[in-house]
XYZ file of C-alpha atoms in Angstrom:
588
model
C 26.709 17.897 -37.119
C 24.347 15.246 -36.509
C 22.771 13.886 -32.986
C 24.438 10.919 -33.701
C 27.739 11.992 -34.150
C 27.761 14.413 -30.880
C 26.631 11.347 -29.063
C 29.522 8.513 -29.806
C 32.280 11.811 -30.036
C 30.909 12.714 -26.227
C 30.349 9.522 -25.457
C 33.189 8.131 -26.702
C 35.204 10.622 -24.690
C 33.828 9.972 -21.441
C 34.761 6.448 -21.400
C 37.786 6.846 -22.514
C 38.829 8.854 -19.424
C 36.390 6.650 -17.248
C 38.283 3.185 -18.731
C 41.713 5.788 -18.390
C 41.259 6.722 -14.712
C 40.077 2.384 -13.982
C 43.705 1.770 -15.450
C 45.471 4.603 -13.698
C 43.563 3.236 -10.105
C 43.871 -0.736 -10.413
C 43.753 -2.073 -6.949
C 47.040 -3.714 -5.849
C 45.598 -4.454 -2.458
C 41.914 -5.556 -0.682
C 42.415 -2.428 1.062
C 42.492 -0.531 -1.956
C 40.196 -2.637 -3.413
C 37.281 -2.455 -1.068
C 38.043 1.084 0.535
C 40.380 2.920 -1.622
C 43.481 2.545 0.864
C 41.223 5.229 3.358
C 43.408 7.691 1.648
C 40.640 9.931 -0.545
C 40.009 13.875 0.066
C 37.189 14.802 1.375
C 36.286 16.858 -1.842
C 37.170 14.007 -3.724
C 34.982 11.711 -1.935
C 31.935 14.302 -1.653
C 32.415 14.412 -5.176
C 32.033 10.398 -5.489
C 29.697 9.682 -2.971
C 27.276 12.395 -5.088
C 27.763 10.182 -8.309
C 26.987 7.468 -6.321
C 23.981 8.255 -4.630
C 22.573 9.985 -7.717
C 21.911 6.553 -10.009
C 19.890 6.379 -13.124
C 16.668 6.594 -10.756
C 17.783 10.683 -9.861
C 19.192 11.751 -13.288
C 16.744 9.424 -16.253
C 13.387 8.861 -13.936
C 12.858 10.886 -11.144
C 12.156 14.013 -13.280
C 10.303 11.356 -15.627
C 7.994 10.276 -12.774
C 7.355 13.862 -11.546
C 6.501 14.761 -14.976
C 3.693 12.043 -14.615
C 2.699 11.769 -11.251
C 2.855 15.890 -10.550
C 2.225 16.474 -7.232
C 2.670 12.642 -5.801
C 5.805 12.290 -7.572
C 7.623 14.744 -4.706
C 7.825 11.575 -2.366
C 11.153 10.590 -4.089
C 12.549 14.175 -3.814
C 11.932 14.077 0.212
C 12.557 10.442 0.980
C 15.820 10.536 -1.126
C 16.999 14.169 0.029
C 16.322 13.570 4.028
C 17.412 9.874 3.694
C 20.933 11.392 2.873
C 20.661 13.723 5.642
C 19.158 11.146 8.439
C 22.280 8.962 7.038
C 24.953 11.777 7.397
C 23.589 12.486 10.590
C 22.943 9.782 12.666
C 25.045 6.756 11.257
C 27.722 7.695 9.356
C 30.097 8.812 12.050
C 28.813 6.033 14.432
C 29.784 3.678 11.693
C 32.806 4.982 10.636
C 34.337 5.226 14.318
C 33.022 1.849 14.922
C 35.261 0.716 11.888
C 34.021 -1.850 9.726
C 33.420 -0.680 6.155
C 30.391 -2.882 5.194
C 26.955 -3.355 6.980
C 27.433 -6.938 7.404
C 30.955 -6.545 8.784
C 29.430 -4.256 11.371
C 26.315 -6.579 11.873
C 28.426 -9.480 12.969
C 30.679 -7.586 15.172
C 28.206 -5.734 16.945
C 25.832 -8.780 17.258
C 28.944 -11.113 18.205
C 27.160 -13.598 15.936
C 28.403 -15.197 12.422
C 24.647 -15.974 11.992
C 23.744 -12.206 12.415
C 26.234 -11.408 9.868
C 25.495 -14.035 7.559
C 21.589 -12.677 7.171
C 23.165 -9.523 6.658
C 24.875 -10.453 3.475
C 21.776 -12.023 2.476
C 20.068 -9.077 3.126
C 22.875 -6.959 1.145
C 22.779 -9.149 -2.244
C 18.749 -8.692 -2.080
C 18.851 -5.087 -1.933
C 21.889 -4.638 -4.171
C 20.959 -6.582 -6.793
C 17.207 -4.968 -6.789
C 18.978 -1.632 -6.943
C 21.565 -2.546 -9.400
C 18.383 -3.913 -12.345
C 17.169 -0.426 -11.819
C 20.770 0.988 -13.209
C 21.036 -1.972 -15.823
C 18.032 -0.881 -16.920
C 18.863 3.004 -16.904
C 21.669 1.931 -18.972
C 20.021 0.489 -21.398
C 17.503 2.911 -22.241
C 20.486 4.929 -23.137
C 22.375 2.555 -24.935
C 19.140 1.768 -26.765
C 18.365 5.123 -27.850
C 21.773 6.202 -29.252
C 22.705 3.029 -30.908
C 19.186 2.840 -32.373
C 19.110 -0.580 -30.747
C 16.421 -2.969 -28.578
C 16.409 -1.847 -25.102
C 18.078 -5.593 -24.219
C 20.312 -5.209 -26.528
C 21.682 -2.354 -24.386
C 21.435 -3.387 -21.339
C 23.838 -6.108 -22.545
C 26.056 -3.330 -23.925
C 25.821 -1.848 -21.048
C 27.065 -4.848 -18.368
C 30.043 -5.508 -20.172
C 31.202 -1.524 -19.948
C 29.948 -1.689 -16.001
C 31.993 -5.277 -15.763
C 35.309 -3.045 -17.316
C 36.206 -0.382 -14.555
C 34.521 -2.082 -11.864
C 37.106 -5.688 -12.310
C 39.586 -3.151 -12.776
C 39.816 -0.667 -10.219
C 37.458 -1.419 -7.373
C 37.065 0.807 -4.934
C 39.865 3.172 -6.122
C 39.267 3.067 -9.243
C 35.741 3.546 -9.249
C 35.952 6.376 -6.824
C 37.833 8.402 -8.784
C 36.309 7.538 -11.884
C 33.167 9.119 -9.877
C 34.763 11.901 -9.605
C 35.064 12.329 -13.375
C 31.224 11.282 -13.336
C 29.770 13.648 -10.950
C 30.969 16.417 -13.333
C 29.844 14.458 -16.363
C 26.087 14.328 -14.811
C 25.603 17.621 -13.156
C 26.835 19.289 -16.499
C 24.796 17.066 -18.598
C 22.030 17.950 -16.368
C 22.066 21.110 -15.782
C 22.942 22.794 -19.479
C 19.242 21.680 -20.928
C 17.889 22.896 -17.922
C 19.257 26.105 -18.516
C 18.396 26.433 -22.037
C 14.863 25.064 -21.804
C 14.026 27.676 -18.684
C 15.558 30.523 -20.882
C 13.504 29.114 -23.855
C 10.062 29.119 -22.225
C 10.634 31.688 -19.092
C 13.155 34.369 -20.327
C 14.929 32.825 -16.725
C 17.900 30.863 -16.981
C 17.933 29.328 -14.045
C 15.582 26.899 -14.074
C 14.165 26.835 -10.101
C 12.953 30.112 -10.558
C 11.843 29.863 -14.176
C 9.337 27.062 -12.832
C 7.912 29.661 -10.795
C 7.864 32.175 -13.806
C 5.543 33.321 -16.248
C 5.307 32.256 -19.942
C 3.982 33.735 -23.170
C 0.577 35.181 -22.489
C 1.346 36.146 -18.996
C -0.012 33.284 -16.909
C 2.444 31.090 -14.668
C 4.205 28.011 -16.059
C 2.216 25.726 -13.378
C -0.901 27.657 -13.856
C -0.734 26.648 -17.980
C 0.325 23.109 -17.303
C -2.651 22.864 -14.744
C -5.094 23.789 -17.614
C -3.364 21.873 -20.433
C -3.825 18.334 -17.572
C -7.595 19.349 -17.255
C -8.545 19.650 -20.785
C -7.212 16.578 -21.459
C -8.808 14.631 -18.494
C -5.888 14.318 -16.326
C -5.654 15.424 -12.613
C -4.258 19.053 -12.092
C -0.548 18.687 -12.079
C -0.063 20.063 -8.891
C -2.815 17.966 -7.118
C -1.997 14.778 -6.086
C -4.240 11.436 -5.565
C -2.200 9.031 -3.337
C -3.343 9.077 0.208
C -1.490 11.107 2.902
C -0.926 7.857 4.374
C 1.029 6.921 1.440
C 2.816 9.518 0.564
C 4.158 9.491 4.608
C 5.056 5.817 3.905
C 7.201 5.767 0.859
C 8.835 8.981 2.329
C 9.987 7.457 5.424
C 11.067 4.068 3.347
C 12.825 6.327 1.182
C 14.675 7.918 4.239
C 15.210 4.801 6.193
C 16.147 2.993 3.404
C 18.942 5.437 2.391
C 20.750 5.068 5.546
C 20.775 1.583 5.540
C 21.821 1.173 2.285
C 25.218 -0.208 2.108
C 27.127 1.117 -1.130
C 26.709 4.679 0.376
C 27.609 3.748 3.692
C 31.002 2.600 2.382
C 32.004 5.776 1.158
C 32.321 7.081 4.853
C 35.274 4.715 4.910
C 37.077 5.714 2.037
C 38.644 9.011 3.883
C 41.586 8.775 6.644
C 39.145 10.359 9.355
C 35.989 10.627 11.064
C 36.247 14.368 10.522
C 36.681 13.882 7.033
C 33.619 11.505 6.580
C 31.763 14.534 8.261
C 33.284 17.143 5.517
C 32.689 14.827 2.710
C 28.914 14.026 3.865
C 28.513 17.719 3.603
C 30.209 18.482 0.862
C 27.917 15.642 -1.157
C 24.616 16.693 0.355
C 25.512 20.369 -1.483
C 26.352 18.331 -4.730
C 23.590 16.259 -4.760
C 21.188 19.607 -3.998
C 22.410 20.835 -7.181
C 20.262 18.279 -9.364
C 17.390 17.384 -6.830
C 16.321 21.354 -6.744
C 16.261 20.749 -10.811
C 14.614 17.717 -11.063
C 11.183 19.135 -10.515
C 11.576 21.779 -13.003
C 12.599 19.781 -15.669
C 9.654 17.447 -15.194
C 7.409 20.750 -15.686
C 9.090 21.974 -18.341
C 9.085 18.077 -20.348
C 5.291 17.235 -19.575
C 4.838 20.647 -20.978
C 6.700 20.495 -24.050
C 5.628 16.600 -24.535
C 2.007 17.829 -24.687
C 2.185 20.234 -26.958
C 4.308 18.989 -29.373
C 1.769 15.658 -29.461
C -1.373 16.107 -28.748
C -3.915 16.076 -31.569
C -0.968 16.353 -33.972
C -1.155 14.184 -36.798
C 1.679 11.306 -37.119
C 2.992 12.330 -40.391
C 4.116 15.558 -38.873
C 5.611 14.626 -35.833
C 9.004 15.382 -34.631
C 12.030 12.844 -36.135
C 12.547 12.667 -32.290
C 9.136 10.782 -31.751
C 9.775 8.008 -34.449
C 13.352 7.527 -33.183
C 12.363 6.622 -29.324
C 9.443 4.739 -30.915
C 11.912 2.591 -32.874
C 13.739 1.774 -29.493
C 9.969 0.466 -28.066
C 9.602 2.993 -25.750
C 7.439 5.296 -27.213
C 4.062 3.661 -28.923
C 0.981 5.342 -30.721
C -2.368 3.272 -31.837
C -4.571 5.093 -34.268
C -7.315 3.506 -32.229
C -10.071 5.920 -34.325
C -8.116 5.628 -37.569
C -7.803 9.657 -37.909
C -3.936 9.838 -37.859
C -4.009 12.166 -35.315
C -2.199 10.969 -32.009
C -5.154 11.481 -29.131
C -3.373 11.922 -25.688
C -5.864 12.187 -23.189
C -6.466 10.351 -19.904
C -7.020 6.258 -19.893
C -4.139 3.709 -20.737
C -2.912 3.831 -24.313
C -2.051 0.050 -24.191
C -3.083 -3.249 -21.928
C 0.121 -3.539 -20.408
C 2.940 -1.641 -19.402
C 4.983 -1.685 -22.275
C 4.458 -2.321 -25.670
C 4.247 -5.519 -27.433
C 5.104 -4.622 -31.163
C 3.873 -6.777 -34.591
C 6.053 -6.966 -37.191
C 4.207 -4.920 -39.415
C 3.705 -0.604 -39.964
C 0.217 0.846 -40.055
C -1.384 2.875 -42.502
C 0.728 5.879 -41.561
C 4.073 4.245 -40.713
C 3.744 4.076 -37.253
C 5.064 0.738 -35.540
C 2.152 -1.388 -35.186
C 1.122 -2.734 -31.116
C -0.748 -5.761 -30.275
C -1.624 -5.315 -27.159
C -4.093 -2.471 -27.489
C -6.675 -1.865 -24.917
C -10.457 0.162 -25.009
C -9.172 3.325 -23.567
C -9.531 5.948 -25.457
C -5.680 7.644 -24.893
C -3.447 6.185 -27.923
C -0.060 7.739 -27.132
C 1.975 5.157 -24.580
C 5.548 6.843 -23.162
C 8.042 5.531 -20.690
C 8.408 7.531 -18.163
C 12.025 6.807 -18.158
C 12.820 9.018 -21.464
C 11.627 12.169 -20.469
C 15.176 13.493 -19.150
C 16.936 11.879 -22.056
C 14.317 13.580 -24.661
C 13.259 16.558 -22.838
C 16.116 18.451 -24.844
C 15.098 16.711 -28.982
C 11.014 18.043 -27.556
C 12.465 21.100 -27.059
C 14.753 21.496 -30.334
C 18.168 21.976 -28.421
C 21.195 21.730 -30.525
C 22.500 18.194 -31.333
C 25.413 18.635 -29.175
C 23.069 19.259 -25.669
C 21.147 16.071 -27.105
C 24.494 14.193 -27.079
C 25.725 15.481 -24.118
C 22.508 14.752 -21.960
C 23.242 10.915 -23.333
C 25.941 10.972 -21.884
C 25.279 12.038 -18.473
C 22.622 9.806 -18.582
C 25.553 6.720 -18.714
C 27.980 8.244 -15.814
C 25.049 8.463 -13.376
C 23.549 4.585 -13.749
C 27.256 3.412 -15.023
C 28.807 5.278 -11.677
C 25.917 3.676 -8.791
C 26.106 0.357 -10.824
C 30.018 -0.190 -10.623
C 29.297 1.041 -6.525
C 26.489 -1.519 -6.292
C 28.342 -4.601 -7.877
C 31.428 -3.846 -5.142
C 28.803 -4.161 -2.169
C 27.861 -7.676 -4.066
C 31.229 -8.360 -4.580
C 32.285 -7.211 -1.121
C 29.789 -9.012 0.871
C 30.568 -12.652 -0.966
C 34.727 -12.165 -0.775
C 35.247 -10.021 3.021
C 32.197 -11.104 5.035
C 31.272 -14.635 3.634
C 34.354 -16.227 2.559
C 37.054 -14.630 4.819
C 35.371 -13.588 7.558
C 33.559 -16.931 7.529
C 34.736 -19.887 5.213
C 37.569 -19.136 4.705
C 39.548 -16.868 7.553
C 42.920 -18.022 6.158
C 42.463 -17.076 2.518
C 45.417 -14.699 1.218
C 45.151 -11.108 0.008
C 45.294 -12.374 -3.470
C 42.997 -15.039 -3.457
C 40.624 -12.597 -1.886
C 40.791 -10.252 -4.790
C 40.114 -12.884 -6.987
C 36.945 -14.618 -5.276
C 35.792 -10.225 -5.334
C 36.226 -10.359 -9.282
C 34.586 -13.738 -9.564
C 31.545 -12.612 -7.755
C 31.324 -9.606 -9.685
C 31.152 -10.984 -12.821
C 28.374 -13.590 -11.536
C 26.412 -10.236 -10.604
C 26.437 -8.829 -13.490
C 24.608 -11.578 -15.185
C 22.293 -11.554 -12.519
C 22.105 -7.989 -12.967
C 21.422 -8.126 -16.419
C 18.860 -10.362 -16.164
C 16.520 -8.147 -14.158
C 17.642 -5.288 -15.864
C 16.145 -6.882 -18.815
C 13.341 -7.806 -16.742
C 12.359 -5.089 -14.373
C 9.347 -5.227 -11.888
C 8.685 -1.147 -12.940
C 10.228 1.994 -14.247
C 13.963 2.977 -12.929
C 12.902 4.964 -10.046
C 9.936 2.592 -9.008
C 12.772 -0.314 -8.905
C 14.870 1.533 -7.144
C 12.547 2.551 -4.182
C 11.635 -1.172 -3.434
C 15.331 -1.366 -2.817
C 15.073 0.851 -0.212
C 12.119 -0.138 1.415
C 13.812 -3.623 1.226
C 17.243 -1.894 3.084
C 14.239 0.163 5.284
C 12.582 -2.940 6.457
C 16.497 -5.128 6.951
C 19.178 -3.023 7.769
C 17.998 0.162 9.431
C 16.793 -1.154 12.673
C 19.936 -3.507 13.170
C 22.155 -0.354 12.500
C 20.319 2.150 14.370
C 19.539 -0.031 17.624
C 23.083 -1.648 17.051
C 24.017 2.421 17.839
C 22.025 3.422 20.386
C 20.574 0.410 22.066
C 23.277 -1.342 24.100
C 20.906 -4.088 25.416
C 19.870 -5.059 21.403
C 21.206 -8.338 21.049
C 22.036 -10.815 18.538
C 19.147 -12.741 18.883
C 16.655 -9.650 18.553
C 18.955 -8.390 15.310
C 18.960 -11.722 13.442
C 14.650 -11.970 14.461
C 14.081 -8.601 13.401
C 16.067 -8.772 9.945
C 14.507 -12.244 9.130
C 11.174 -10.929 9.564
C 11.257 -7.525 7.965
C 13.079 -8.540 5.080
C 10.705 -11.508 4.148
C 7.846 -9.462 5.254
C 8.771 -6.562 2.710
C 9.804 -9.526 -0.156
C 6.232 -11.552 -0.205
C 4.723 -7.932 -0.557
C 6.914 -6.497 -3.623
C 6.586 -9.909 -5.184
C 2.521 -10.071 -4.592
C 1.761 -6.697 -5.081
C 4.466 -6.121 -7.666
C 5.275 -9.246 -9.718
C 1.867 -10.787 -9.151
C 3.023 -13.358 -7.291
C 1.050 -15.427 -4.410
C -2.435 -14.531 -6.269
C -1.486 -10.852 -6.477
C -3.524 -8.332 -5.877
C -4.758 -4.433 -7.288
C -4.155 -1.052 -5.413
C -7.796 -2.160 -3.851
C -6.320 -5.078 -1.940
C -2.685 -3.205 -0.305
C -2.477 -4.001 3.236
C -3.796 -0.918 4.850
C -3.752 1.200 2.168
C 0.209 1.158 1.695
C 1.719 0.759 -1.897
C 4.785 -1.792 -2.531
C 6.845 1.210 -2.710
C 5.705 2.370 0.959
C 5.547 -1.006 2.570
C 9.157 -0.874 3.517
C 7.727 1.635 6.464
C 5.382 -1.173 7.926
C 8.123 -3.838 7.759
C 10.598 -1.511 9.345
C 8.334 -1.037 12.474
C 7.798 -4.887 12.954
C 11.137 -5.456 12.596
C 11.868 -2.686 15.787
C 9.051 -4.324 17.468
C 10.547 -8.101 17.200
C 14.194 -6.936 17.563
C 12.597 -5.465 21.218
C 10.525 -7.928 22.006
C 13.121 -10.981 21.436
C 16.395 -9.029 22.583
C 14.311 -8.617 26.003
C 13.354 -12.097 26.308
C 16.566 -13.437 25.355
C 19.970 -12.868 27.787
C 21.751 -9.124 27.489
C 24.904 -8.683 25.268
C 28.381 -9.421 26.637
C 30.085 -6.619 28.754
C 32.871 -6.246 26.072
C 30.230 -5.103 23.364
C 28.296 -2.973 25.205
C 31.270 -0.992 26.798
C 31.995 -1.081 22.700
C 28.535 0.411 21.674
C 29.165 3.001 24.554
C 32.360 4.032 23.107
C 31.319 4.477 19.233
C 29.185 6.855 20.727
C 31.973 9.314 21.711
C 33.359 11.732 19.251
C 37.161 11.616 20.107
C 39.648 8.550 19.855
C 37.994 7.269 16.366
C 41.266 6.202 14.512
C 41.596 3.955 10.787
C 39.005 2.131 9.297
C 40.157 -1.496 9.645
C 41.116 -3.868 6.693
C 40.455 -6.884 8.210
């Protein structure tokens, strides 16, 4: 049977029980709506928060960006890995004793200050809807691929399935339809994995068969190393960003994945602080599962990709090639007129995706205007490599398929998470907690549902337009939570004297600091600037680390200058601090 047919039939299935279990879990209630009544396993919610936390970024383009960046590329695999830990750690059970199940909820408490929790739903809308374009976008590279469609096209597909279960269900629905996607993704992940290692190791299990040998006795890494050189790349396992760097967009990565507030909700979604401990651990194992893979499916796709193209003439190329090359995300330029592809180091084309003619060249290929003087013809998106590691490596049609679909639960399952932090933040902490204190339960579901389908669009819109690949989006989301949220939460914790002046100072700062430099650096705004001009040598992706520490230092400097908190919340901030006596997470 055909790719195309395993694809809708698997698919096809996993929707239906995603859209069955959305039906099963409507929310009745803003409690079940926003928290899932408190009333989920542990398991259950380990289970969810996994799906969660692993978006499009860990299952389409982390291994993707590996496979490029070798060496350099291992920043997103400790950033995102100690982030969770740092966040299971040293917030979650603060948080979840304290009570309030969003960041802004527990921003205006603790800072006694409508203001302070106003900036903090400005602050949560930036970095959600940032980190929501990335999924959009995950989505529709999918969507795109196995409907044989324009990438926009998809993405559009793709925010009216997201729009589905998350109006539906909320935060009940969607956690248990997480459930359903955590197995979807790991399986989907994992069974390519094992056949590819088995193909080119003799080991099935693919963290060792990384470290194996292949035909001709030398190791995996070794071969790859060679293959990089001879082609004028940088050895694969050598890297070229500065120490500096890679330090920076670690600790962004880490900061910014404890302050980010759709995983910080989870911790609210079981009946206990004990439980929120269980589930933290039991999600940390889960999400080990796939981030010990990732690397080894990057090796063996760069790998495979450069054998199967390099100096191999167009008319003989894979079906696989031509059908990611119809979806725009794969381009070749016969820049010497051979019909060979030439993949060797230089950029293929000017910019950073291609911008397609209407008409075929001499040997069919899809013809690209804008075609620069390097002398490497063969552009690829980084974010296909998971989604076509398995058609480069001949799998059967049904691990093709089912890799599709894994590829949907993990963006479909942090986007639905994503749009109820939107959704949350407008409904609970702007318009009840603020405008509107008298608003009724239902009317309060209803503003939720409005403001999630007004983020969707929004969503959409920068999923069509993203600043970068999926993983590149995603990790100026969390500098962007790194340089807002993380110092407000963490002195909120362990600082009594913080107050709300310092918070509100330190938030403002960091989180328009960290904006003008992902829109200069990144969207070329304000003059831009190349990798020659970054403020002491720190990429948009590590800046979040520099606006974190001025943020600490303002939020210090102003909350000493300025009068001490009231009694009440600093006997409060003393008391979240002590394990026992932590009791329901409240609704209201």
């Amino acid at each position: 049977m055909s790719v195309q047919f395993w694809t809708w039939l698997l698919v096809g299935l996993t929707f239906a029980l995603y859209f069955g279990i959305a039906i099963w879990a409507r929310a009745g209630s803003t409690k079940e709506f926003y928290v899932a009544g408190g009333g989920v396993s542990p398991l259950a919610n380990g289970m969810a928060t996994a799906a969660d936390w692993m978006s499009a970024a860990s299952f389409i383009s982390m291994a993707g960006i590996i496979s490029f960046s070798g060496y350099d590329g291992s920043v997103y695999l400790m950033g995102w890995t100690g982030g969770y830990v740092l966040l299971a750690l040293l917030l979650a059970p603060y948080l979840r004793k304290f009570g309030k199940f969003t960041v802004p909820d527990f921003i205006g408490d603790r800072y006694y200050s409508n203001t302070a929790r106003t900036v903090a739903v400005i602050c949560a809308l930036i970095v959600s809807f940032t980190y929501v374009a990335g999924q959009m976008r995950g989505v529709g590279i999918v969507f795109s691929q196995f409907l044989q469609v324009d990438i926009n096209i998809g993405v559009i597909i793709g925010m009216a399935v997201v729009l589905t279960f998350a109006l539906l269900g909320g935060m009940k629905g969607i956690t248990y339809t997480q459930v359903a996607q955590y197995c979807v993704l790991i399986f989907a992940f994992m069974v390519p994995a094992f056949f590819i290692s088995m193909q080119m190791t003799g080991n099935i299990i693919p963290q060792i068969g990384m470290g194996s040998k292949v035909e001709g006795g030398v190791f995996l890494l070794d071969k790859l190393d060679t293959l990089h050189t001879q082609l004028g790349f940088n050895e694969y396992t050598s890297g070229t960003k500065s120490t500096w760097d890679v330090f920076a967009i670690t600790l962004a990565l880490m900061t910014g994945t404890a302050g980010l507030p759709h995983v910080i909700v989870r911790f609210f979604t079981v009946p206990k602080v004990k439980d929120a401990r269980k589930s933290a651990g039991y999600a940390l194992f889960l999400i080990a599962i796939l981030y010990t893979t990732a690397p080894a499916i990057a090796v063996f796709s760069r790998t495979n990709l450069i054998e199967t193209v390099s100096n191999k003439e167009y008319k003989e190329i894979p079906e696989w090639f031509k059908n990611w090359e119809n979806t725009g995300l794969i381009a070749w330029s016969d820049k010497n007129g051979d019909g060979k592809i030439q993949y060797v180091a230089g950029n293929a084309l000017s910019g950073k995706k291609p911008e397609y003619t209407d008409a075929r060249g001499a040997n069919g290929e899809r013809v690209v205007a804008n075609v620069s003087d390097a002398s490497n013809e063969l552009y690829v998106d980084r974010d296909i490599m998971v989604l076509a590691n398995p058609e480069i490596a001949n799998l059967p049609n049904w691990v093709i398929g089912l890799v599709a679909a894994g590829g949907l639960a993990a963006a479909l399952s942090t986007a639905a998470g994503l749009l109820l932090v939107i959704s949350t933040s407008v409904s609970h902490d702007l318009v009840k907690k603020q405008l509107k204190p008298d608003i009724s339960d239902k009317d309060e579901l209803k503003v939720a549902r409005i403001a999630i389908f007004i983020a969707i669009l929004i969503a959409g819109y920068f999923g069509i337009n993203p600043p970068g690949f999926v993983a590149a989006v995603v990790a100026l989301a969390f500098g962007l939570a790194a340089a807002s949220f993380f110092p407000a939460i963490i002195l909120g914790i362990f600082d009594k004297r913080m107050n709300s002046q310092g918070a509100i100072s330190g938030m403002v700062v960091g989180i328009v600091l960290m904006l003008f430099y992902m829109m200069k650096f990144k969207l070329n705004m304000f003059g831009g600037g190349t990798s020659a001009d970054w403020w002491f040598g720190t990429s948009p992706e590590g800046f979040g680390t520099i606006a974190m520490c001025v943020n600490v230092v303002i939020s210090l400097i102003v909350s000493r200058l300025t009068p001490a908190p009231p009694q009440d919340v600093q006997d409060m901030v003393e008391s979240i601090r002590i394990p026992s006596g932590a009791g329901e997470a409240h609704d209201h």
